[in-house]
C-alpha positions as MATLAB code, in Angstrom:
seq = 'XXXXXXXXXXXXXXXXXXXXXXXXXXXXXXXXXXXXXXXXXXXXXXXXXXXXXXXXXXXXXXXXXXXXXXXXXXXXXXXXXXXXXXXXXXXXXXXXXXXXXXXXXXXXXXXXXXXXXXXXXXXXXXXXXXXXXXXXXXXXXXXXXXXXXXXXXXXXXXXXXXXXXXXXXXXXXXXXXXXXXXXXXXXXXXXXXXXXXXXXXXXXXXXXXXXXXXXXXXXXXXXXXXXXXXXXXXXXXXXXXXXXXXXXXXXXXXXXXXXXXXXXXXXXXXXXXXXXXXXXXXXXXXXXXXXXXXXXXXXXXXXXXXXXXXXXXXXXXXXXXXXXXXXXXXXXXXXXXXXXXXXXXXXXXXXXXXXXXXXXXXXXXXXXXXXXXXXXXXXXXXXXXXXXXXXXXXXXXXXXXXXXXXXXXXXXXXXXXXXXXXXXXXXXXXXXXXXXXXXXXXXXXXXXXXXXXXXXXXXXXXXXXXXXXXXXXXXXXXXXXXXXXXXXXXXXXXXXXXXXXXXXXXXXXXXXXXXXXXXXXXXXXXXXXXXXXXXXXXXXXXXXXXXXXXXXXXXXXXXXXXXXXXXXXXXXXXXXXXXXXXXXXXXXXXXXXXXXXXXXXXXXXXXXXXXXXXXXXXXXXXXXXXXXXXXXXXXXXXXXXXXXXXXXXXXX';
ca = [
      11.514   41.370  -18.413;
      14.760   39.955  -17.021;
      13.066   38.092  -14.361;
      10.834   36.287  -17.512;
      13.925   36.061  -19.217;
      15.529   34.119  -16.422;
      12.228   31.821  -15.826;
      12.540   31.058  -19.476;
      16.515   29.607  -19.806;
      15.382   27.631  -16.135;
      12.562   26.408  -18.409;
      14.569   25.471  -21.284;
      17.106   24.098  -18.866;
      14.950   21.554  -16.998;
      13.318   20.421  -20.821;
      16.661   19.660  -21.846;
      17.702   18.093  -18.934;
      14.616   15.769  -18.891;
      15.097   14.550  -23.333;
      18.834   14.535  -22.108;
      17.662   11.805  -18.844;
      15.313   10.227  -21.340;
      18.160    9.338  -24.174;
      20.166    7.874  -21.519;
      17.832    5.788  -20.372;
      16.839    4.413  -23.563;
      20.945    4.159  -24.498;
      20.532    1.874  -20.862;
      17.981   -0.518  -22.243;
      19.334   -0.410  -26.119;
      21.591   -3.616  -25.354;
      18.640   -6.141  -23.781;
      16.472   -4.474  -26.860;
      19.067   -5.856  -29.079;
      19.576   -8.926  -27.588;
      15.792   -9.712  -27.860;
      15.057   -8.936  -31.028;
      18.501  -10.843  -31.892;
      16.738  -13.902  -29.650;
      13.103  -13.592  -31.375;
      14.310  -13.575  -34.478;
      16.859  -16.740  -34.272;
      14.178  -18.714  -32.566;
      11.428  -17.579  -34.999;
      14.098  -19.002  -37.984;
      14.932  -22.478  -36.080;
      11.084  -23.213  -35.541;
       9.827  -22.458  -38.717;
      13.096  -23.542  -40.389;
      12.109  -20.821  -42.576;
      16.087  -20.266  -43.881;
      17.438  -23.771  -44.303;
      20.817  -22.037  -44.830;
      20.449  -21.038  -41.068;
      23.118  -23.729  -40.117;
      26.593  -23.954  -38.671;
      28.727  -20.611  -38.344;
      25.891  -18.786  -39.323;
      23.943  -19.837  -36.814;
      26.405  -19.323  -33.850;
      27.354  -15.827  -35.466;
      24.025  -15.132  -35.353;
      23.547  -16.370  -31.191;
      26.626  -14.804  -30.702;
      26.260  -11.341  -31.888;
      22.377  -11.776  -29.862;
      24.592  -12.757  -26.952;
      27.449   -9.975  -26.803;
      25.634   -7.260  -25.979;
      24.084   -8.402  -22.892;
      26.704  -11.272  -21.647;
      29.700   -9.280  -22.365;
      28.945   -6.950  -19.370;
      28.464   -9.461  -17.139;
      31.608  -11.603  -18.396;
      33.437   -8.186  -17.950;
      32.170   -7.979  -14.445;
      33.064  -11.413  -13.313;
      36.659  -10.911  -14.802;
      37.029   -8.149  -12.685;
      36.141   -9.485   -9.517;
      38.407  -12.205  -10.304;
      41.089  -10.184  -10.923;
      40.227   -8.510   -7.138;
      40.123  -11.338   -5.185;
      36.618  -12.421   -5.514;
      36.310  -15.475   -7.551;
      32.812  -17.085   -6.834;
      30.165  -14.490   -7.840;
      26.681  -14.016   -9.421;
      28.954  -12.911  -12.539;
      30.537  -15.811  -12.768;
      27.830  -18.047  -12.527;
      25.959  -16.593  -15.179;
      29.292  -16.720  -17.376;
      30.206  -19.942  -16.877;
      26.504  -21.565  -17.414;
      26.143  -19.129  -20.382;
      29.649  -20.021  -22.370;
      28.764  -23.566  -21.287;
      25.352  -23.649  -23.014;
      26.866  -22.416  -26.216;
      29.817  -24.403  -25.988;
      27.378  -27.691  -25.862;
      25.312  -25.903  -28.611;
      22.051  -24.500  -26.718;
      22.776  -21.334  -28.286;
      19.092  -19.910  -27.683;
      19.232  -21.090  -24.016;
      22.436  -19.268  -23.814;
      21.367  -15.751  -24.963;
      17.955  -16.157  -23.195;
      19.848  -16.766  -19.557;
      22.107  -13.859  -19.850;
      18.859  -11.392  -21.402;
      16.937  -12.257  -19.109;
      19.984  -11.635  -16.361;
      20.584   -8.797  -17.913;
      17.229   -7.153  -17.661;
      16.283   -8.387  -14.468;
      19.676   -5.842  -13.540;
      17.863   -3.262  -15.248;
      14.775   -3.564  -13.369;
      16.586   -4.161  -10.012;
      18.654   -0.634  -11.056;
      15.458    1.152  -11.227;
      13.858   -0.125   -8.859;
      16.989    0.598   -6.261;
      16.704    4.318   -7.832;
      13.352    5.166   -7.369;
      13.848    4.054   -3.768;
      16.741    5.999   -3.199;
      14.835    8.407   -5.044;
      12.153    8.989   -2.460;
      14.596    8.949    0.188;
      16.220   11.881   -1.651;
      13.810   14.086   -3.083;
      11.905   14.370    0.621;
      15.492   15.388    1.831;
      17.228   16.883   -1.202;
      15.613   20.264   -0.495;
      19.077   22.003   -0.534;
      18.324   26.031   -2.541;
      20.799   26.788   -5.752;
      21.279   30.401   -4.453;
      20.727   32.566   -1.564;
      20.138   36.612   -1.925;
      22.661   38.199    0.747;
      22.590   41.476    1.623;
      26.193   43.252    0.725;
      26.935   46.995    0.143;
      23.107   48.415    0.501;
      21.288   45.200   -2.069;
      20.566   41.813   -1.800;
      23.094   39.645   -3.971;
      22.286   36.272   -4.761;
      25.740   34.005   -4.239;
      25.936   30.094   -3.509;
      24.854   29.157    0.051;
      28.168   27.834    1.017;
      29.857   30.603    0.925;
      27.463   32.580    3.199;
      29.055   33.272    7.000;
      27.316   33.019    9.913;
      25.161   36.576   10.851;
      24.767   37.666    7.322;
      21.122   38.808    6.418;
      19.541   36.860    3.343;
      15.951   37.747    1.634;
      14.100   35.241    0.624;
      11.350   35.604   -1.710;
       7.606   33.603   -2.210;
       7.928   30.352   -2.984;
      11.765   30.136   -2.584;
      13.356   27.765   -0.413;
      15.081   29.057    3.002;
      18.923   28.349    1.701;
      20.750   28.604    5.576;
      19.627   27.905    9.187;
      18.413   31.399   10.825;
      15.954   33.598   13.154;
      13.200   35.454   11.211;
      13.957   39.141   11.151;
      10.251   40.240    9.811;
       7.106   40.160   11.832;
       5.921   36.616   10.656;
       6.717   34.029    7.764;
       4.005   31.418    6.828;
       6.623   28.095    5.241;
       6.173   24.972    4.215;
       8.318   22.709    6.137;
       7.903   18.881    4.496;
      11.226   18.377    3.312;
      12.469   18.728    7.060;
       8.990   17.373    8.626;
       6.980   15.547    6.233;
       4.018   17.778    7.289;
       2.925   19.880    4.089;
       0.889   22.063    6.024;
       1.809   25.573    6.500;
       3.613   26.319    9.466;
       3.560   29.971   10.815;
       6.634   31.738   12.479;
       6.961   35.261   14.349;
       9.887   37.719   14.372;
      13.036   36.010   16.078;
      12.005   32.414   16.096;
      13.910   29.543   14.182;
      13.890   29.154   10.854;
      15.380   25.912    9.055;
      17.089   25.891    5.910;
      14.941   23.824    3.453;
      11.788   25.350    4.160;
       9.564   27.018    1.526;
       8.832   30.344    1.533;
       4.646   31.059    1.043;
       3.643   34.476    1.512;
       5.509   37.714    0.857;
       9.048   38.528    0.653;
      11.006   37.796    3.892;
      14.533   38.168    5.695;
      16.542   36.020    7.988;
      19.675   36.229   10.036;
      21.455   33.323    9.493;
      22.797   31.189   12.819;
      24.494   28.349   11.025;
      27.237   27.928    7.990;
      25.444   25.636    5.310;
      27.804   22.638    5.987;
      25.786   22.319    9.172;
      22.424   23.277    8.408;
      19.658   20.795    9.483;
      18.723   19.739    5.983;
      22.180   19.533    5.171;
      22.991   17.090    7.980;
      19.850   14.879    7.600;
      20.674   14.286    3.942;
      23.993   13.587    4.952;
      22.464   10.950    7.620;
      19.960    9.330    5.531;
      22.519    9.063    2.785;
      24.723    7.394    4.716;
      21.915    4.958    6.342;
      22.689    2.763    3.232;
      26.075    1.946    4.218;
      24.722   -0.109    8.096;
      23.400   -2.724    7.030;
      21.230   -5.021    8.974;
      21.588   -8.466   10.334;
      20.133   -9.878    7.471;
      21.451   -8.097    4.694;
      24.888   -8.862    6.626;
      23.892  -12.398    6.839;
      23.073  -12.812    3.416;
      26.274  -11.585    2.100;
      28.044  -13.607    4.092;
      26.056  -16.628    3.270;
      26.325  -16.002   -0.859;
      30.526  -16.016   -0.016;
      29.954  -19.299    1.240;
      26.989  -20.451   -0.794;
      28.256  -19.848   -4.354;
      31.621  -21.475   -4.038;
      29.702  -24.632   -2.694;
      27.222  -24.885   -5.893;
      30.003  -24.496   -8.700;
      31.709  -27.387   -6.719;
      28.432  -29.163   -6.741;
      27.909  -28.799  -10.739;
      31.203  -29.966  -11.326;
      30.522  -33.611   -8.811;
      26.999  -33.470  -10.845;
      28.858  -33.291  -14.329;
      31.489  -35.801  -13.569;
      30.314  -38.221  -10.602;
      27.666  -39.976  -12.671;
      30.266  -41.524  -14.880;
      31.556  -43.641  -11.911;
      27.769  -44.640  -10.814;
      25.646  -44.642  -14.288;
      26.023  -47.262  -16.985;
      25.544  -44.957  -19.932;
      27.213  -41.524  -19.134;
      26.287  -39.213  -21.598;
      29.013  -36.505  -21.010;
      26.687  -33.631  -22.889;
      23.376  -34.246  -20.959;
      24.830  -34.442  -17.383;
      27.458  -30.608  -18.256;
      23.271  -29.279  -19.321;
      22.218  -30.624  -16.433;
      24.410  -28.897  -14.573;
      24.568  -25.487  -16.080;
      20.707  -25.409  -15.632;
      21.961  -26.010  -11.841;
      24.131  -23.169  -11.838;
      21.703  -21.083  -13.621;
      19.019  -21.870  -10.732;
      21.226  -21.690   -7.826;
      22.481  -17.917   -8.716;
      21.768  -16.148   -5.622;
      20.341  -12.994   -7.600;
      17.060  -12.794   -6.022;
      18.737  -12.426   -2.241;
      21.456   -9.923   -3.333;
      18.992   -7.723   -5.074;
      15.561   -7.816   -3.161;
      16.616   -8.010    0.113;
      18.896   -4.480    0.325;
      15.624   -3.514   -2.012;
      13.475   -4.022    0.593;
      15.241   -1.923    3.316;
      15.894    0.735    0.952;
      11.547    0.533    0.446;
      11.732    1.087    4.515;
      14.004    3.453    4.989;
      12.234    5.629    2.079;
       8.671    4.856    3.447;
       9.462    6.208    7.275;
      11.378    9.492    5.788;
       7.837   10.176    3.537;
       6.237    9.492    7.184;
       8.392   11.898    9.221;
      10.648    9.496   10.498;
      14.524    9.239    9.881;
      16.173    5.785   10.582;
      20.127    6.199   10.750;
      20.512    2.964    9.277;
      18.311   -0.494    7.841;
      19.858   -2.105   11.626;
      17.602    0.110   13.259;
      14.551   -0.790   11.253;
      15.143   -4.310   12.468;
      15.974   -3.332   15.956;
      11.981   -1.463   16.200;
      10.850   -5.062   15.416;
      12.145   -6.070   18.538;
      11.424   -3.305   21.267;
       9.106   -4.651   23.859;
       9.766   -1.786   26.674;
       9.346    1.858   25.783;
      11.057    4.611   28.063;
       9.966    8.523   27.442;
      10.835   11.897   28.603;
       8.246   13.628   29.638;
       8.774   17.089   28.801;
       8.646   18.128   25.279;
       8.417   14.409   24.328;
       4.146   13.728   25.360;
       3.980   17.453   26.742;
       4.404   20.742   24.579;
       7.058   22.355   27.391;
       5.176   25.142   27.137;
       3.595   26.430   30.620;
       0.111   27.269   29.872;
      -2.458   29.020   33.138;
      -4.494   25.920   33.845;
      -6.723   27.471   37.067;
      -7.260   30.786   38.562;
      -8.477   30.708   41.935;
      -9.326   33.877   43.874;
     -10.554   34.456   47.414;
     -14.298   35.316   47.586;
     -13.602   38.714   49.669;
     -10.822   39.894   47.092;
     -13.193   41.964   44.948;
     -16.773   41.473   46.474;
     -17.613   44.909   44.535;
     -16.992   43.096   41.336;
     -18.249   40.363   39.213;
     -16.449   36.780   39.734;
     -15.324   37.418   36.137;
     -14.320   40.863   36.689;
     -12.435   39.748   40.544;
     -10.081   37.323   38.157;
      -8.826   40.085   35.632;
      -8.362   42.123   38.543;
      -6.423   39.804   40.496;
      -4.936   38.512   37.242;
      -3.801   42.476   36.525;
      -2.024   42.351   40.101;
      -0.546   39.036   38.956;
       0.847   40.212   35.937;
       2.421   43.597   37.448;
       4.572   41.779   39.185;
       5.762   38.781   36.704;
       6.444   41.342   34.189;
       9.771   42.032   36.280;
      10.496   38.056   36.012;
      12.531   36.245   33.515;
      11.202   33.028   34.710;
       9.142   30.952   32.199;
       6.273   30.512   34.624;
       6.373   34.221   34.352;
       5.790   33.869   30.654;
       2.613   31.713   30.965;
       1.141   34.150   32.987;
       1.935   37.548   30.864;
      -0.142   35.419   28.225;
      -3.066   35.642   30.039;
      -5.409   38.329   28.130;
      -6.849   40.438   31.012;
      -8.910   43.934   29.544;
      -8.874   46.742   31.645;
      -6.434   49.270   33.575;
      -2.739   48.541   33.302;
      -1.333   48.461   36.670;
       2.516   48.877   37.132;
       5.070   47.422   39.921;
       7.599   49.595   41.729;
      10.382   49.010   44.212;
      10.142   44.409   43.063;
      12.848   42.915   44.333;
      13.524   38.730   43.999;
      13.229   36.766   47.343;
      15.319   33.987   47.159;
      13.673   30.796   46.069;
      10.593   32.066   47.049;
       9.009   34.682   44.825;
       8.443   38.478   44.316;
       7.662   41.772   46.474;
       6.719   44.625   45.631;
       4.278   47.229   45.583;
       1.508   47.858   42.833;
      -1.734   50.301   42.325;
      -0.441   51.506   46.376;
      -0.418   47.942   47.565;
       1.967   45.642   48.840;
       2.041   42.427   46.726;
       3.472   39.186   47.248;
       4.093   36.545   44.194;
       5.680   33.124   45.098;
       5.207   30.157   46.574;
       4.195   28.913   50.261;
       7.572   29.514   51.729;
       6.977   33.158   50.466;
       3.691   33.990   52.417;
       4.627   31.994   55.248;
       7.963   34.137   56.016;
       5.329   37.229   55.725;
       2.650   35.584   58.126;
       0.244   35.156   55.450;
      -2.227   32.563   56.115;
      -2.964   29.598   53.050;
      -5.872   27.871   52.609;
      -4.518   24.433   53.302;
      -6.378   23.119   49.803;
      -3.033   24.446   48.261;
      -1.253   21.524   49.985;
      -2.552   19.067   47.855;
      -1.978   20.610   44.531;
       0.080   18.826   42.088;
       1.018   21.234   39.436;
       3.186   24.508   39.797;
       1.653   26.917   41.860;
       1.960   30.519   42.024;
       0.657   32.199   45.393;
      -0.522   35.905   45.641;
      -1.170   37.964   48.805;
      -1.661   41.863   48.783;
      -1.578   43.871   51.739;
      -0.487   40.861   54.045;
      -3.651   38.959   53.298;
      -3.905   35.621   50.998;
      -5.689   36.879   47.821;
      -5.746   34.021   45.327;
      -3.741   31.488   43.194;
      -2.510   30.538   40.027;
      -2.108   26.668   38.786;
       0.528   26.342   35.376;
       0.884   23.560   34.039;
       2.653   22.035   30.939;
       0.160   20.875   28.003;
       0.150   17.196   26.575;
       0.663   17.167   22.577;
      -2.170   16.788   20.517;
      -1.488   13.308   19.951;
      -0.174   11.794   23.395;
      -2.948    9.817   24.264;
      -3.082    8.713   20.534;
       0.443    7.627   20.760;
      -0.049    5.297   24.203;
      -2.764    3.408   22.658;
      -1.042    2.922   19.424;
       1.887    1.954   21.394;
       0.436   -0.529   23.116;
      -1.864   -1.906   19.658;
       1.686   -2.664   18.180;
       2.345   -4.950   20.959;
       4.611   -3.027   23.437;
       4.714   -4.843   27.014;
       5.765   -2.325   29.061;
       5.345    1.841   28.936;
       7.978    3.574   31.069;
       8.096    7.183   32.147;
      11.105    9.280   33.095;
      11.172   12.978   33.963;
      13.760   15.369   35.273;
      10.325   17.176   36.443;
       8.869   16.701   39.868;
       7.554   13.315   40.680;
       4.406   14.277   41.417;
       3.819   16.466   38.584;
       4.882   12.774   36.411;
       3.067   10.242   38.145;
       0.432   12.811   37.122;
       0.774   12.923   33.913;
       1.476    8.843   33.585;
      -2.018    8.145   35.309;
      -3.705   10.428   32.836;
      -1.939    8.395   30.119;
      -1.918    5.165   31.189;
       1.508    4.667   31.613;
       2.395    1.556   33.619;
       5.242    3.309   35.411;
       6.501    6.903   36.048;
       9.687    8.363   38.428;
      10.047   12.295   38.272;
      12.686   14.624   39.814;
      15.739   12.498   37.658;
      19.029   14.034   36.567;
      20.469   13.233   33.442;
      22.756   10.516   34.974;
      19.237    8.750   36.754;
      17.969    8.240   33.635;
      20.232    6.325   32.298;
      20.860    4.052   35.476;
      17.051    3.492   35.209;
      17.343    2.633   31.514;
      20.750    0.497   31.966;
      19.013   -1.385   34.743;
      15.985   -2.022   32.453;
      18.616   -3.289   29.924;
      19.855   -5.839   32.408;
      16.861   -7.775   32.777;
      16.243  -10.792   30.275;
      14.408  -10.549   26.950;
      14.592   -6.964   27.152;
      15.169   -4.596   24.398;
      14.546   -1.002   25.096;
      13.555    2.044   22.875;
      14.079    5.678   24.291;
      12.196    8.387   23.687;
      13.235   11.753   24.695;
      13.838   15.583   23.219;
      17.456   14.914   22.400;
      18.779   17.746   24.093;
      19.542   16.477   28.080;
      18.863   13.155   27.125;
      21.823   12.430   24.873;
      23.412    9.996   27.354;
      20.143    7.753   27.851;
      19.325    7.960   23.754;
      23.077    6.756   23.128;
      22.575    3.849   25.924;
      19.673    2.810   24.442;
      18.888   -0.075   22.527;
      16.695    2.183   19.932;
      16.932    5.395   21.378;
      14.504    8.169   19.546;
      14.587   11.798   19.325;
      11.963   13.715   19.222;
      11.691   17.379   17.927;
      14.703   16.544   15.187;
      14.180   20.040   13.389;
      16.375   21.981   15.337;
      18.177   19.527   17.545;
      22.550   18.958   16.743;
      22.487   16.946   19.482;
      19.516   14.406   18.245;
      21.121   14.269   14.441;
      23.990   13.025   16.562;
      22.963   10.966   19.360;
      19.747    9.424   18.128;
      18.934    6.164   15.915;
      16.065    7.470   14.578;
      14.533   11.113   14.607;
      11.061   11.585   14.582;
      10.802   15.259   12.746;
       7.543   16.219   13.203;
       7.701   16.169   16.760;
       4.539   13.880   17.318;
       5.130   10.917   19.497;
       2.818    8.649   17.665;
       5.126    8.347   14.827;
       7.153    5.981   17.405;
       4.230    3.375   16.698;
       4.026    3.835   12.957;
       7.967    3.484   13.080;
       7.229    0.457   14.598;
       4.780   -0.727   11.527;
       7.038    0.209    9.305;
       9.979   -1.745   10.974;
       7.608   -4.948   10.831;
       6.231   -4.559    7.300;
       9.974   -4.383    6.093;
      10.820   -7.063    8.051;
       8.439   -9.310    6.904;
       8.533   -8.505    2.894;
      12.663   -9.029    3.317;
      11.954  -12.667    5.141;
       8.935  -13.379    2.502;
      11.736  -12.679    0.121;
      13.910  -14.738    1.707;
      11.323  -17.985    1.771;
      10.450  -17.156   -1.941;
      13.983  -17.256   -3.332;
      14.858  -20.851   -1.184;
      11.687  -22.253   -1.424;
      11.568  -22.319   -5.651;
      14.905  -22.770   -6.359;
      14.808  -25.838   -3.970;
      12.449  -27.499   -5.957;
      13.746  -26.332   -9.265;
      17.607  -27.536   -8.269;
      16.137  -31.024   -7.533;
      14.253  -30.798  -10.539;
      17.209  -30.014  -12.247;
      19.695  -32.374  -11.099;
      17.255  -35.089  -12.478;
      16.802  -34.122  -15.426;
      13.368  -32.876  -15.376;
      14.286  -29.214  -15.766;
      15.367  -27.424  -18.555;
      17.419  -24.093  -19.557;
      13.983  -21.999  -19.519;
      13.135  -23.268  -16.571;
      16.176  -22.511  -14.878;
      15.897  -19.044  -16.335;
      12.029  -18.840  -14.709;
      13.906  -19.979  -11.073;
      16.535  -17.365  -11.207;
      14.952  -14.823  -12.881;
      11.257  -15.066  -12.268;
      12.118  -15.170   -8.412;
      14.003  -12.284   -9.021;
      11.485  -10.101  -10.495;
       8.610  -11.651   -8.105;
      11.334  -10.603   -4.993;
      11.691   -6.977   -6.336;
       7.978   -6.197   -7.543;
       7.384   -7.997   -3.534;
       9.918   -5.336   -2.163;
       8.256   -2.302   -4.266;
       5.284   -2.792   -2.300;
       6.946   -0.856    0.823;
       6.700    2.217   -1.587;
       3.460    2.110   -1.914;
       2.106    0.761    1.841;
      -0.010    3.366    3.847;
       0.339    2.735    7.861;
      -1.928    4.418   10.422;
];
């Protein structure tokens, strides 16, 4: 009863919230509705002249009172900026063309520039919102309450005030509240505000969990490993929040260039207004101030200020919906320009998980018994000794599934650098590598020479019996990603491993890479990627797990972590985090880059290109106040509907 209790205030609570977001965004657009009906009406009156009365002062009362609520805003805005320093702006354009249309009596003209201003704002607001929407409702994942367990019951209290080790319960469909290990047997979430990936993701006792993730099937508790401050979710909102605020060369450009720019065209209008008296035989004083108010009307740069930052925004929220977080709209510019790719190869195109990939036994090890039957024998021998190992080839092999009797080790003791010995079912066993059997005058096939990946030896009773190959597993997706890599137009594929070279050049030939060096520390990885960096026309992307490979990600021109989830060190060091740990977001990172791009320059060609020809059009006379509104305006809404698009775009 109390639980339905509670669901129904939450209910009540969200209705009221969403009539209480719905009156203030009709309260937004009351103004411009004013204004227009204000506009429609006066026009309606002059064509028809259906109120001959409509003359004089009550004309320009009625214009005016159309005008204030939409131009007073604006006027408002422009007086402010003046008052901080910054004299030439969009506001003050509009203002000054506006005031100047009435004050030359094209009252109409004058209400319909600064309506039309006023709602292309509005649309550029929401348009700006639902894009920083997108961004935030993939991230914005952060729980209202977590249940902490205090004095024998779970009580729920606000996240941030949870300490580090404290057990919390989280129930079906609630959202994980802190970072943590899973304390029961298994946990089935839903991990796409972190990922992107809506698919359920299963978890066993003791692994990660990651505070944003959604709860799916039966009551569960955690142990929590972080404070919320520095939670995962809780520092990739923070980062894609904050991926706003650098700005790319563009946007940076265009700024600049409407300092410089707007100045230059209100000095312009006031040569066009007065200049022709010197050089024209009948100067009309009225005609050539219209003239050039329509050229300050055309010349406002409103459609660069607005679409451009609109159409980064579009990117940034496109690639976080995809999986992919870009620290800032520089870095979606900077992917348009990689031509060399460097990757890890560990955990970056390979699981780093060590999986059995051959067993090989002698044919005289079991002769009584079945080739199937010799391998779980030989494999029980095998494991009876690696279950005294830490080592994580040791864990590959205990995950080998042998039926049958359960032999035990005694008296195992660790030689060196070389392996196991020790005695199991009565028989001296020896688990390592060459150097192992050697020292014991064991005698290798020499076919064990020639084997790339890690090998694990066995000999019992002093005589070879068999080996083991492990090897690590390529993703899912790792051939996938090469060939997309290379579709988008990537020159050059480099790989770098801190694994043994000939366990890389391995795994490069099998992908196609065009180059591979194994057996690097972190420090030779990032001579190898500073010396890339050196040659000409080179800009180089990074991809690595962002744990050893902070140094080389930092150096980087792009430098992209993979495996984001759980990774400080990635948030940190990286330019863009690929969360679902699937290299062949890199190439749709890459799309994405390029279809921003290319929307923010089509922009860019729209805006110059029509109010070009409408200025000229202008300045001759040819063009008049609706026009002008059509070549500020119009290009402004064409820009941002052009910049919407990236919310919508698919990439494969």
């Amino acid at each position: 009863m109390k639980k339905k209790k509670l669901q129904l205030r939450e209910l009540k609570g969200k209705q009221s919230s969403v009539i209480s977001a719905s009156e203030k965004k009709f309260k937004t657009y009351l103004p411009a509705i004013f204004s227009f009906v204000m506009l429609i009406v006066g026009i309606a009156i002059d064509y028809f002249d259906a109120f001959p009365s409509f003359q004089g002062w009550v004309r320009i009362v009625w214009y005016t009172v159309a005008y204030i609520p939409v131009g007073f805003p604006v006027i408002k805005e422009g007086w402010e900026s003046i008052k901080n320093g910054d004299f030439f702006t969009e506001f003050f354009l509009m203002s000054i063309a506006t005031l100047g249309a009435f004050a030359i009596g094209e009252y109409p003209e004058g209400v319909a520039v600064m309506l039309f201003y006023a709602v292309g704002e509005l649309f550029q607001n929401a348009a700006v919102n639902r894009a920083k929407g997108n961004i935030k409702a993939l991230l914005d994942a952060r729980p209202d309450e977590a249940l902490v367990y205090k004095n024998g019951d779970f009580v729920s209290v606000n996240p941030e005030t949870v300490e580090i080790g404290e057990k919390i319960q989280v129930r079906v469909g609630e959202k994980i509240p802190l970072d943590g290990v899973l304390l029961s047997e298994k946990a089935s979430l839903n991990t796409a505000a972190i990922t992107g990936e809506s698919k359920p993701y299963t978890i066993t006792k003791d692994e990660k969990v990651f505070a944003g993730s959604i709860n799916l099937d039966g009551v569960i508790k955690v142990e929590t490993t972080k404070e919320f401050k520095d939670s995962s979710i809780a520092r990739i909102l923070e980062m894609v929040q904050n991926a706003t605020a650098r700005k790319s060369k563009t946007e940076l450009f265009i700024r600049k260039f409407a300092r410089i720019y707007t100045p230059i065209v209100v000095f312009l209008a006031m040569g066009l207004t007065l200049l022709p008296y010197f050089f024209v035989d009948e100067y009309v004083f009225r005609d050539w101030l219209y003239r050039a108010l329509i050229f300050l009307v055309i010349s406002c740069p409103c459609a660069l200020v607005i679409s451009i930052p609109l159409g980064y925004f579009g990117g940034l929220g496109a690639a976080s919906r995809n999986g992919i977080l870009f620290k800032g709209a520089s870095f979606l510019d900077a992917m348009t320009k990689v031509n060399t790719v460097v990757m890890d190869k560990t955990g970056t195109v390979t699981k780093g998980v060590f999986k059995i990939k051959k067993v090989v036994t002698k044919n005289n090890f079991a002769p009584a018994l079945s080739a199937v039957e010799g391998e779980v024998e030989f494999m029980q021998y095998l494991m009876a000794m690696e279950e005294q190992s830490t080592h994580p080839i040791a864990k590959a092999i205990l995950e080998y599934k042998a039926e049958g009797a359960d032999f035990k080790a005694s008296e195992v003791y660790e030689v060196a650098g070389k392996g196991l010995k020790g005695i199991v079912n009565h028989k001296e066993v020896l688990v390592g590598n060459k150097a192992l059997m050697t020292s014991n005058n064991v005698d290798v096939p020499p076919e064990t020479d020639v084997i790339v990946e890690s090998i694990v030896i066995v000999a019992i009773d002093g005589k070879f019996a068999g080996y083991v190959t492990i090897a690590d597993e390529l993703k899912e997706d790792a051939y996938h990603t090469i060939q997309q890599i290379r579709e988008a137009g990537i020159a050059k594929i480099i790989m770098l491993s801190g694994d043994k070279d000939s366990i890389t050049q391995q795994v490069a030939k099998e992908l196609n890479i065009d180059w591979a060096k194994g057996g690097l520390l972190p420090e030779d990885k990032l001579n190898e990627v500073e010396k890339l960096k050196t040659q000409p026309d080179t800009t180089v992307a990074f991809m690595g797990d962002g744990i050893n490979d902070a140094p080389v990600l930092a150096a980087s021109d792009v430098g992209i972590a993979m495996g984001g989830l759980g990774s400080d060190v990635a948030i940190e060091t990286a330019d863009v985090i690929i969360q679902t740990d699937q290299p062949s977001r890199m190439a749709r990172g890459i799309q994405i880059g390029r279809s921003t791009r290319r929307i923010v320059w089509q922009n860019i060609g729209l805006a110059f290109g029509v109010k070009g020809i409408f200025l000229v059009l202008g300045a001759i006379g040819l063009a008049t106040m609706w026009e002008a509104v059509f070549a500020d305006v119009g290009v402004s809404f064409v820009a941002i509907l052009n910049a919407i698009r990236l919310q919508k775009m698919n990439w494969k």
